[in-house]
Amino acid sequence: MYRLLFALVIVRVPAETVHHLTLRGLRAIQSVPGAARLLRRLLAPRDPALAVRALGLDFPSPLGLAAGFDKDAVAYEALGAFGFGHVEIGTVTGRPQPGNPRPRLFRLVPDRAVINRMGFNNEGSEAAAHRLRGRPGGADRTIVGVNIGKTKTVPEAAAAADYVASTERLAPHADYLVVNVSSPNTPGLRNLQAVEHLRPLLTAVREAADRSSPARRVPLLVKIAPDLADGDIDAVADLAVDLGLDGIIATNTTIARDALHSPPALVKETGGLSGAPLKDRSLDVLRRLRARTSDRLVLISVGGVETADDVWERIRAGATLVQAYTGMIYGGPFWAHRVNRALSHRLRESTFQTLPEAHH
């Protein structure tokens, strides 16, 4: 039904309009007492064999929603109720910003892909912290990661202070924190992936997280681009181990446009490409990170994840957790539930009893 709806109706509506309508519906679900709890009972992962212990947290499934969908922490509980084992909110910046001019989100339907140049449009870290303060407790609460980035108007030299401001506001309310230095849509941001810039930035964020959350150590990860050269990936991996980071998220969107089948006018749009075309490179980066770091870091794989077999392949290649976003756009609201159910079957057909066994 969703495939038919997508082909006949959704593709005719601008992508960002659909995004906002979807968020409005999710917010409505979240605002109705008991609605998210009922949905969770119907759709959330229940197979204990899918449970993953990572970052000091108990994930009901390895499949999470990547950053970029719920930028302002307005719908994470509803999203968790639809079957995601965790939800990463953001990217959140130190100051509110409108992002880039529209249109800035494009579907490449023949490639099952999306190009976005949103530009970190969000209401800022103070607003996100205010929303996260009211998070419900209990075993059914959604695990929420917080992805932070640089405000566009902040010069590169002052980037660390901008990240620190967001960290101080958000660390007390985040289950884990992610430093995003890999979006292609903020000028100069990817320069921060160079280890000489990344080391002082990550050190400052780690110290700020410890200051603002003294009673609980907040896990800290860094998110990298698929367009890094292999030597630079190794350098970031070595740095993460050296600094005692908890993990790496690989990968963000790509600026490459290889072997696409969509109309040339769409392919030429600037921004980060996500979805199926990113699958191979994302998997290559994961395998390289695993070979470089062994079991010393939590690796979260994202990019081109569409099916339970994709999730299984990432776990077998060394990912502890897996994230997706574009897969849900093309798969519909019950996509995460379907993937979890298929992943349970995939596990039962294997020689492993639990997913962590398959990872090792």
mmCIF file of C-alpha atoms in Angstrom:
data_model
loop_
_atom_site.group_PDB
_atom_site.id
_atom_site.type_symbol
_atom_site.label_atom_id
_atom_site.label_comp_id
_atom_site.label_asym_id
_atom_site.label_seq_id
_atom_site.Cartn_x
_atom_site.Cartn_y
_atom_site.Cartn_z
ATOM 1 C CA MET A 1 0.000 0.000 0.000
ATOM 2 C CA TYR A 2 2.782 2.425 0.899
ATOM 3 C CA ARG A 3 4.613 1.645 -2.356
ATOM 4 C CA LEU A 4 1.460 2.523 -4.297
ATOM 5 C CA LEU A 5 0.866 5.670 -2.243
ATOM 6 C CA PHE A 6 4.489 6.692 -2.756
ATOM 7 C CA ALA A 7 4.340 6.179 -6.531
ATOM 8 C CA LEU A 8 0.978 7.880 -7.061
ATOM 9 C CA VAL A 9 0.913 10.667 -4.474
ATOM 10 C CA ILE A 10 4.046 11.222 -2.397
ATOM 11 C CA VAL A 11 6.449 11.684 -5.329
ATOM 12 C CA ARG A 12 4.232 14.548 -6.565
ATOM 13 C CA VAL A 13 4.670 16.480 -3.299
ATOM 14 C CA PRO A 14 7.942 18.309 -2.537
ATOM 15 C CA ALA A 15 10.166 16.128 -0.339
ATOM 16 C CA GLU A 16 10.538 18.689 2.439
ATOM 17 C CA THR A 17 6.765 19.245 2.580
ATOM 18 C CA VAL A 18 6.251 15.491 3.087
ATOM 19 C CA HIS A 19 8.933 15.545 5.759
ATOM 20 C CA HIS A 20 7.180 18.317 7.710
ATOM 21 C CA LEU A 21 3.762 16.648 7.374
ATOM 22 C CA THR A 22 5.238 13.381 8.663
ATOM 23 C CA LEU A 23 6.811 15.138 11.636
ATOM 24 C CA ARG A 24 3.497 16.841 12.387
ATOM 25 C CA GLY A 25 1.752 13.456 12.425
ATOM 26 C CA LEU A 26 4.409 11.977 14.708
ATOM 27 C CA ARG A 27 4.134 14.932 17.087
ATOM 28 C CA ALA A 28 0.378 14.425 17.204
ATOM 29 C CA ILE A 29 0.853 10.756 18.125
ATOM 30 C CA GLN A 30 3.359 11.737 20.810
ATOM 31 C CA SER A 31 0.975 14.321 22.284
ATOM 32 C CA VAL A 32 -1.903 11.856 22.782
ATOM 33 C CA PRO A 33 -1.570 10.136 26.173
ATOM 34 C CA GLY A 34 -0.933 6.418 25.720
ATOM 35 C CA ALA A 35 -0.745 6.516 21.900
ATOM 36 C CA ALA A 36 3.016 6.004 21.655
ATOM 37 C CA ARG A 37 2.834 3.276 24.308
ATOM 38 C CA LEU A 38 0.169 1.405 22.336
ATOM 39 C CA LEU A 39 2.166 1.713 19.102
ATOM 40 C CA ARG A 40 5.277 0.495 20.887
ATOM 41 C CA ARG A 41 3.389 -2.573 22.090
ATOM 42 C CA LEU A 42 2.413 -3.361 18.481
ATOM 43 C CA LEU A 43 5.562 -2.404 16.556
ATOM 44 C CA ALA A 44 8.632 -2.217 18.790
ATOM 45 C CA PRO A 45 11.194 -5.052 18.599
ATOM 46 C CA ARG A 46 10.338 -7.781 21.122
ATOM 47 C CA ASP A 47 12.755 -10.592 20.220
ATOM 48 C CA PRO A 48 15.317 -10.751 23.051
ATOM 49 C CA ALA A 49 17.824 -12.280 20.617
ATOM 50 C CA LEU A 50 17.985 -8.889 18.828
ATOM 51 C CA ALA A 51 18.979 -7.026 22.008
ATOM 52 C CA VAL A 52 22.398 -5.354 21.963
ATOM 53 C CA ARG A 53 24.370 -4.053 24.929
ATOM 54 C CA ALA A 54 26.568 -1.145 23.801
ATOM 55 C CA LEU A 55 27.747 2.232 25.109
ATOM 56 C CA GLY A 56 26.528 1.139 28.542
ATOM 57 C CA LEU A 57 22.966 0.984 27.171
ATOM 58 C CA ASP A 58 20.521 -1.820 26.385
ATOM 59 C CA PHE A 59 19.236 -1.475 22.815
ATOM 60 C CA PRO A 60 16.140 -3.580 21.988
ATOM 61 C CA SER A 61 17.361 -3.848 18.388
ATOM 62 C CA PRO A 62 20.540 -2.811 16.556
ATOM 63 C CA LEU A 63 18.510 -0.755 14.055
ATOM 64 C CA GLY A 64 18.296 2.958 14.791
ATOM 65 C CA LEU A 65 17.148 6.084 12.978
ATOM 66 C CA ALA A 66 20.064 8.204 11.784
ATOM 67 C CA ALA A 67 20.361 11.919 12.491
ATOM 68 C CA GLY A 68 18.633 14.305 10.093
ATOM 69 C CA PHE A 69 15.013 13.273 10.471
ATOM 70 C CA ASP A 70 14.136 14.580 13.944
ATOM 71 C CA LYS A 71 16.418 17.603 13.986
ATOM 72 C CA ASP A 72 14.782 19.337 16.953
ATOM 73 C CA ALA A 73 13.875 16.436 19.264
ATOM 74 C CA VAL A 74 10.142 16.732 18.648
ATOM 75 C CA ALA A 75 9.147 13.154 17.722
ATOM 76 C CA TYR A 76 11.727 10.709 19.096
ATOM 77 C CA GLU A 77 9.290 8.788 21.327
ATOM 78 C CA ALA A 78 6.863 8.220 18.447
ATOM 79 C CA LEU A 79 9.731 7.134 16.187
ATOM 80 C CA GLY A 80 10.917 4.680 18.813
ATOM 81 C CA ALA A 81 7.374 3.319 19.044
ATOM 82 C CA PHE A 82 7.429 2.563 15.288
ATOM 83 C CA GLY A 83 10.251 0.094 15.826
ATOM 84 C CA PHE A 84 13.584 1.888 15.965
ATOM 85 C CA GLY A 85 15.939 0.607 18.655
ATOM 86 C CA HIS A 86 17.298 4.130 19.082
ATOM 87 C CA VAL A 87 16.790 7.566 17.554
ATOM 88 C CA GLU A 88 19.583 10.046 16.886
ATOM 89 C CA ILE A 89 18.303 13.612 16.943
ATOM 90 C CA GLY A 90 19.925 16.574 15.249
ATOM 91 C CA THR A 91 22.161 17.747 13.824
ATOM 92 C CA VAL A 92 21.852 20.434 16.512
ATOM 93 C CA THR A 93 23.998 23.586 16.418
ATOM 94 C CA GLY A 94 25.019 26.032 19.115
ATOM 95 C CA ARG A 95 22.751 28.748 17.711
ATOM 96 C CA PRO A 96 19.415 28.468 15.864
ATOM 97 C CA GLN A 97 19.735 28.687 12.082
ATOM 98 C CA PRO A 98 17.347 28.446 9.109
ATOM 99 C CA GLY A 99 19.583 26.303 6.913
ATOM 100 C CA ASN A 100 20.027 26.716 3.171
ATOM 101 C CA PRO A 101 17.453 28.188 0.751
ATOM 102 C CA ARG A 102 14.745 25.874 -0.597
ATOM 103 C CA PRO A 103 14.475 23.590 -2.472
ATOM 104 C CA ARG A 104 17.133 21.660 -0.564
ATOM 105 C CA LEU A 105 15.841 18.073 -0.459
ATOM 106 C CA PHE A 106 15.516 15.916 -3.585
ATOM 107 C CA ARG A 107 14.367 12.337 -4.179
ATOM 108 C CA LEU A 108 16.265 10.277 -6.763
ATOM 109 C CA VAL A 109 13.609 7.575 -7.067
ATOM 110 C CA PRO A 110 15.297 5.369 -9.728
ATOM 111 C CA ASP A 111 18.359 5.175 -7.458
ATOM 112 C CA ARG A 112 16.416 4.822 -4.187
ATOM 113 C CA ALA A 113 18.434 7.811 -3.010
ATOM 114 C CA VAL A 114 18.088 11.342 -1.660
ATOM 115 C CA ILE A 115 20.211 14.467 -2.079
ATOM 116 C CA ASN A 116 19.998 16.997 0.718
ATOM 117 C CA ARG A 117 21.629 20.340 1.320
ATOM 118 C CA MET A 118 19.511 21.249 4.336
ATOM 119 C CA GLY A 119 22.401 23.067 6.015
ATOM 120 C CA PHE A 120 21.746 22.073 9.647
ATOM 121 C CA ASN A 121 18.371 23.840 9.853
ATOM 122 C CA ASN A 122 17.392 23.618 13.525
ATOM 123 C CA GLU A 123 16.183 25.628 16.493
ATOM 124 C CA GLY A 124 19.516 25.431 18.331
ATOM 125 C CA SER A 125 20.871 23.453 21.253
ATOM 126 C CA GLU A 126 18.987 25.403 23.943
ATOM 127 C CA ALA A 127 15.632 24.485 22.400
ATOM 128 C CA ALA A 128 16.631 20.832 21.983
ATOM 129 C CA ALA A 129 17.867 20.647 25.582
ATOM 130 C CA HIS A 130 14.567 22.092 26.793
ATOM 131 C CA ARG A 131 12.616 19.362 24.964
ATOM 132 C CA LEU A 132 14.883 16.550 26.118
ATOM 133 C CA ARG A 133 14.551 17.634 29.758
ATOM 134 C CA GLY A 134 11.008 16.273 29.750
ATOM 135 C CA ARG A 135 11.945 12.793 28.541
ATOM 136 C CA PRO A 136 9.925 10.004 30.151
ATOM 137 C CA GLY A 137 11.704 7.359 32.199
ATOM 138 C CA GLY A 138 11.100 3.632 32.438
ATOM 139 C CA ALA A 139 12.084 0.577 30.453
ATOM 140 C CA ASP A 140 10.045 1.633 27.416
ATOM 141 C CA ARG A 141 11.789 4.971 26.890
ATOM 142 C CA THR A 142 13.464 5.467 23.534
ATOM 143 C CA ILE A 143 17.265 5.593 23.558
ATOM 144 C CA VAL A 144 18.182 9.045 22.207
ATOM 145 C CA GLY A 145 21.540 10.016 20.777
ATOM 146 C CA VAL A 146 22.291 13.694 20.186
ATOM 147 C CA ASN A 147 24.233 14.732 17.090
ATOM 148 C CA ILE A 148 25.925 18.150 17.336
ATOM 149 C CA GLY A 149 27.460 20.285 14.589
ATOM 150 C CA LYS A 150 28.933 23.723 13.939
ATOM 151 C CA THR A 151 26.810 26.831 13.497
ATOM 152 C CA LYS A 152 27.360 28.102 9.946
ATOM 153 C CA THR A 153 28.208 31.696 10.992
ATOM 154 C CA VAL A 154 30.822 30.563 13.517
ATOM 155 C CA PRO A 155 34.329 30.743 12.002
ATOM 156 C CA GLU A 156 36.391 27.558 11.872
ATOM 157 C CA ALA A 157 38.780 28.909 14.507
ATOM 158 C CA ALA A 158 35.901 29.212 17.004
ATOM 159 C CA ALA A 159 34.302 25.850 16.162
ATOM 160 C CA ALA A 160 35.383 24.142 19.393
ATOM 161 C CA ALA A 161 33.630 26.754 21.547
ATOM 162 C CA ASP A 162 30.434 26.307 19.518
ATOM 163 C CA TYR A 163 30.498 22.512 19.971
ATOM 164 C CA VAL A 164 31.288 22.948 23.672
ATOM 165 C CA ALA A 165 28.265 25.235 24.172
ATOM 166 C CA SER A 166 25.973 22.583 22.681
ATOM 167 C CA THR A 167 27.650 19.840 24.690
ATOM 168 C CA GLU A 168 27.160 21.657 27.980
ATOM 169 C CA ARG A 169 23.450 22.082 27.252
ATOM 170 C CA LEU A 170 22.757 18.630 25.835
ATOM 171 C CA ALA A 171 25.099 16.114 27.496
ATOM 172 C CA PRO A 172 22.976 15.805 30.679
ATOM 173 C CA HIS A 173 19.974 14.734 28.559
ATOM 174 C CA ALA A 174 21.664 12.571 25.897
ATOM 175 C CA ASP A 175 22.096 8.802 26.051
ATOM 176 C CA TYR A 176 25.117 9.362 23.819
ATOM 177 C CA LEU A 177 26.688 12.308 21.973
ATOM 178 C CA VAL A 178 27.946 12.472 18.384
ATOM 179 C CA VAL A 179 30.341 15.096 17.034
ATOM 180 C CA ASN A 180 29.375 15.655 13.391
ATOM 181 C CA VAL A 181 32.314 16.932 11.334
ATOM 182 C CA SER A 182 31.249 15.299 8.098
ATOM 183 C CA SER A 183 28.210 17.032 6.593
ATOM 184 C CA PRO A 184 29.018 18.487 3.156
ATOM 185 C CA ASN A 185 26.516 21.318 3.606
ATOM 186 C CA THR A 186 28.294 23.578 6.124
ATOM 187 C CA PRO A 187 31.274 25.384 4.584
ATOM 188 C CA GLY A 188 34.580 24.280 6.136
ATOM 189 C CA LEU A 189 33.005 21.626 8.362
ATOM 190 C CA ARG A 190 34.737 18.660 6.750
ATOM 191 C CA ASN A 191 38.110 20.346 7.312
ATOM 192 C CA LEU A 192 37.586 19.520 10.997
ATOM 193 C CA GLN A 193 38.024 15.808 10.169
ATOM 194 C CA ALA A 194 41.769 16.383 9.772
ATOM 195 C CA VAL A 195 43.323 14.968 12.936
ATOM 196 C CA GLU A 196 45.210 18.172 13.790
ATOM 197 C CA HIS A 197 41.825 19.943 14.065
ATOM 198 C CA LEU A 198 39.842 16.967 15.323
ATOM 199 C CA ARG A 199 42.034 16.170 18.340
ATOM 200 C CA PRO A 200 41.541 19.506 20.186
ATOM 201 C CA LEU A 201 37.857 19.583 19.213
ATOM 202 C CA LEU A 202 37.077 16.117 20.559
ATOM 203 C CA THR A 203 39.180 16.752 23.675
ATOM 204 C CA ALA A 204 37.216 19.948 24.395
ATOM 205 C CA VAL A 205 33.859 18.201 23.861
ATOM 206 C CA ARG A 206 34.846 15.270 26.092
ATOM 207 C CA GLU A 207 35.859 17.653 28.899
ATOM 208 C CA ALA A 208 32.630 19.654 28.502
ATOM 209 C CA ALA A 209 30.514 16.484 28.636
ATOM 210 C CA ASP A 210 32.252 15.375 31.837
ATOM 211 C CA ARG A 211 31.779 18.817 33.410
ATOM 212 C CA SER A 212 28.097 19.050 32.576
ATOM 213 C CA SER A 213 27.257 15.432 33.465
ATOM 214 C CA PRO A 214 29.479 14.601 36.454
ATOM 215 C CA ALA A 215 27.300 11.753 37.756
ATOM 216 C CA ARG A 216 27.121 9.848 34.447
ATOM 217 C CA ARG A 217 29.782 9.492 31.770
ATOM 218 C CA VAL A 218 28.075 10.301 28.464
ATOM 219 C CA PRO A 219 29.408 8.132 25.602
ATOM 220 C CA LEU A 220 31.045 10.202 22.846
ATOM 221 C CA LEU A 221 31.305 9.249 19.161
ATOM 222 C CA VAL A 222 32.469 10.993 15.988
ATOM 223 C CA LYS A 223 30.692 10.785 12.613
ATOM 224 C CA ILE A 224 32.867 10.660 9.498
ATOM 225 C CA ALA A 225 32.352 11.091 5.754
ATOM 226 C CA PRO A 226 32.541 8.302 3.176
ATOM 227 C CA ASP A 227 34.685 10.570 1.001
ATOM 228 C CA LEU A 228 37.726 10.439 3.283
ATOM 229 C CA ALA A 229 40.794 8.779 1.798
ATOM 230 C CA ASP A 230 41.633 5.411 3.355
ATOM 231 C CA GLY A 231 44.690 6.857 5.094
ATOM 232 C CA ASP A 232 42.556 9.575 6.694
ATOM 233 C CA ILE A 233 40.045 6.969 7.885
ATOM 234 C CA ASP A 234 42.916 5.113 9.577
ATOM 235 C CA ALA A 235 44.117 8.366 11.154
ATOM 236 C CA VAL A 236 40.669 9.158 12.589
ATOM 237 C CA ALA A 237 40.361 5.578 13.886
ATOM 238 C CA ASP A 238 43.751 5.817 15.603
ATOM 239 C CA LEU A 239 42.808 9.183 17.093
ATOM 240 C CA ALA A 240 39.499 7.844 18.415
ATOM 241 C CA VAL A 241 41.290 4.970 20.150
ATOM 242 C CA ASP A 242 44.004 7.293 21.482
ATOM 243 C CA LEU A 243 41.475 9.738 22.946
ATOM 244 C CA GLY A 244 39.343 7.004 24.482
ATOM 245 C CA LEU A 245 36.291 7.800 22.368
ATOM 246 C CA ASP A 246 33.434 5.337 22.619
ATOM 247 C CA GLY A 247 32.837 4.883 18.927
ATOM 248 C CA ILE A 248 32.671 6.040 15.316
ATOM 249 C CA ILE A 249 29.604 6.454 13.110
ATOM 250 C CA ALA A 250 30.364 5.632 9.477
ATOM 251 C CA THR A 251 29.249 7.169 7.268
ATOM 252 C CA ASN A 252 27.581 10.481 6.532
ATOM 253 C CA THR A 253 26.311 11.407 3.054
ATOM 254 C CA THR A 254 28.629 11.549 0.035
ATOM 255 C CA ILE A 255 29.417 14.248 -2.514
ATOM 256 C CA ALA A 256 30.204 11.543 -5.112
ATOM 257 C CA ARG A 257 27.735 10.941 -7.948
ATOM 258 C CA ASP A 258 28.881 7.608 -9.361
ATOM 259 C CA ALA A 259 26.707 5.409 -11.610
ATOM 260 C CA LEU A 260 23.351 7.073 -10.900
ATOM 261 C CA HIS A 261 20.279 6.479 -13.065
ATOM 262 C CA SER A 262 18.153 9.494 -12.148
ATOM 263 C CA PRO A 263 17.624 12.473 -14.493
ATOM 264 C CA PRO A 264 20.860 14.495 -14.945
ATOM 265 C CA ALA A 265 19.235 17.675 -13.618
ATOM 266 C CA LEU A 266 18.595 15.927 -10.295
ATOM 267 C CA VAL A 267 21.992 14.242 -10.170
ATOM 268 C CA LYS A 268 23.662 17.659 -10.596
ATOM 269 C CA GLU A 269 21.997 19.090 -7.480
ATOM 270 C CA THR A 270 24.607 19.947 -4.854
ATOM 271 C CA GLY A 271 24.458 18.378 -1.410
ATOM 272 C CA GLY A 272 24.972 15.044 0.285
ATOM 273 C CA LEU A 273 23.769 11.872 -1.410
ATOM 274 C CA SER A 274 22.254 9.144 0.782
ATOM 275 C CA GLY A 275 20.546 5.838 0.120
ATOM 276 C CA ALA A 276 21.320 2.768 -1.979
ATOM 277 C CA PRO A 277 24.260 4.221 -3.976
ATOM 278 C CA LEU A 278 26.169 4.702 -0.708
ATOM 279 C CA LYS A 279 25.905 1.027 0.295
ATOM 280 C CA ASP A 280 29.221 -0.293 -1.022
ATOM 281 C CA ARG A 281 31.424 2.570 0.176
ATOM 282 C CA SER A 282 29.782 2.627 3.608
ATOM 283 C CA LEU A 283 30.451 -1.101 3.972
ATOM 284 C CA ASP A 284 34.068 -0.661 2.833
ATOM 285 C CA VAL A 285 34.646 2.074 5.438
ATOM 286 C CA LEU A 286 33.105 -0.122 8.143
ATOM 287 C CA ARG A 287 35.387 -3.034 7.285
ATOM 288 C CA ARG A 288 38.427 -0.770 7.285
ATOM 289 C CA LEU A 289 37.513 0.676 10.683
ATOM 290 C CA ARG A 290 36.933 -2.787 12.126
ATOM 291 C CA ALA A 291 40.297 -4.005 10.859
ATOM 292 C CA ARG A 292 41.996 -0.925 12.309
ATOM 293 C CA THR A 293 40.286 -0.824 15.715
ATOM 294 C CA SER A 294 39.293 -4.459 16.370
ATOM 295 C CA ASP A 295 36.837 -4.418 19.319
ATOM 296 C CA ARG A 296 38.164 -1.256 20.932
ATOM 297 C CA LEU A 297 35.367 0.984 19.598
ATOM 298 C CA VAL A 298 31.633 0.724 19.004
ATOM 299 C CA LEU A 299 31.114 1.050 15.264
ATOM 300 C CA ILE A 300 27.732 2.289 14.046
ATOM 301 C CA SER A 301 27.217 1.674 10.334
ATOM 302 C CA VAL A 302 24.940 3.892 8.255
ATOM 303 C CA GLY A 303 24.549 4.388 4.516
ATOM 304 C CA GLY A 304 22.472 2.397 2.044
ATOM 305 C CA VAL A 305 20.728 0.187 4.611
ATOM 306 C CA GLU A 306 17.431 -1.017 3.116
ATOM 307 C CA THR A 307 16.786 -4.587 4.276
ATOM 308 C CA ALA A 308 17.354 -7.012 7.131
ATOM 309 C CA ASP A 309 20.074 -8.611 5.015
ATOM 310 C CA ASP A 310 21.841 -5.231 4.899
ATOM 311 C CA VAL A 311 21.671 -4.990 8.692
ATOM 312 C CA TRP A 312 22.950 -8.560 9.010
ATOM 313 C CA GLU A 313 25.842 -7.843 6.625
ATOM 314 C CA ARG A 314 26.896 -4.777 8.625
ATOM 315 C CA ILE A 315 26.823 -6.696 11.892
ATOM 316 C CA ARG A 316 28.873 -9.530 10.387
ATOM 317 C CA ALA A 317 31.341 -6.907 9.085
ATOM 318 C CA GLY A 318 31.891 -5.453 12.554
ATOM 319 C CA ALA A 319 29.073 -3.004 13.284
ATOM 320 C CA THR A 320 27.609 -3.092 16.782
ATOM 321 C CA LEU A 321 24.657 -0.924 15.748
ATOM 322 C CA VAL A 322 23.195 0.052 12.368
ATOM 323 C CA GLN A 323 21.319 3.191 11.359
ATOM 324 C CA ALA A 324 19.145 4.180 8.404
ATOM 325 C CA TYR A 325 17.078 7.118 7.188
ATOM 326 C CA THR A 326 16.602 6.992 3.411
ATOM 327 C CA GLY A 327 15.509 3.341 3.692
ATOM 328 C CA MET A 328 12.543 4.508 5.764
ATOM 329 C CA ILE A 329 11.628 7.201 3.202
ATOM 330 C CA TYR A 330 11.239 4.545 0.518
ATOM 331 C CA GLY A 331 9.983 1.822 2.881
ATOM 332 C CA GLY A 332 7.271 3.700 4.770
ATOM 333 C CA PRO A 333 6.256 4.087 8.416
ATOM 334 C CA PHE A 334 6.334 0.359 9.236
ATOM 335 C CA TRP A 335 9.735 -0.180 7.632
ATOM 336 C CA ALA A 336 11.683 -0.550 10.899
ATOM 337 C CA HIS A 337 9.143 -3.041 12.243
ATOM 338 C CA ARG A 338 9.426 -5.135 9.072
ATOM 339 C CA VAL A 339 13.229 -5.075 9.143
ATOM 340 C CA ASN A 340 13.326 -6.145 12.792
ATOM 341 C CA ARG A 341 10.926 -8.999 12.102
ATOM 342 C CA ALA A 342 12.973 -10.175 9.099
ATOM 343 C CA LEU A 343 16.182 -9.823 11.114
ATOM 344 C CA SER A 344 14.737 -12.155 13.762
ATOM 345 C CA HIS A 345 14.075 -14.753 11.037
ATOM 346 C CA ARG A 346 17.571 -14.232 9.597
ATOM 347 C CA LEU A 347 19.103 -14.833 13.009
ATOM 348 C CA ARG A 348 17.051 -17.970 13.639
ATOM 349 C CA GLU A 349 18.194 -19.407 10.300
ATOM 350 C CA SER A 350 21.846 -18.839 11.237
ATOM 351 C CA THR A 351 24.128 -20.754 13.583
ATOM 352 C CA PHE A 352 24.023 -17.911 16.133
ATOM 353 C CA GLN A 353 21.704 -17.549 19.104
ATOM 354 C CA THR A 354 21.999 -13.748 19.474
ATOM 355 C CA LEU A 355 23.139 -10.802 17.364
ATOM 356 C CA PRO A 356 26.201 -10.058 19.526
ATOM 357 C CA GLU A 357 27.409 -13.598 18.704
ATOM 358 C CA ALA A 358 27.083 -12.823 14.985
ATOM 359 C CA HIS A 359 29.055 -9.603 15.522
ATOM 360 C CA HIS A 360 31.967 -11.457 17.078
#
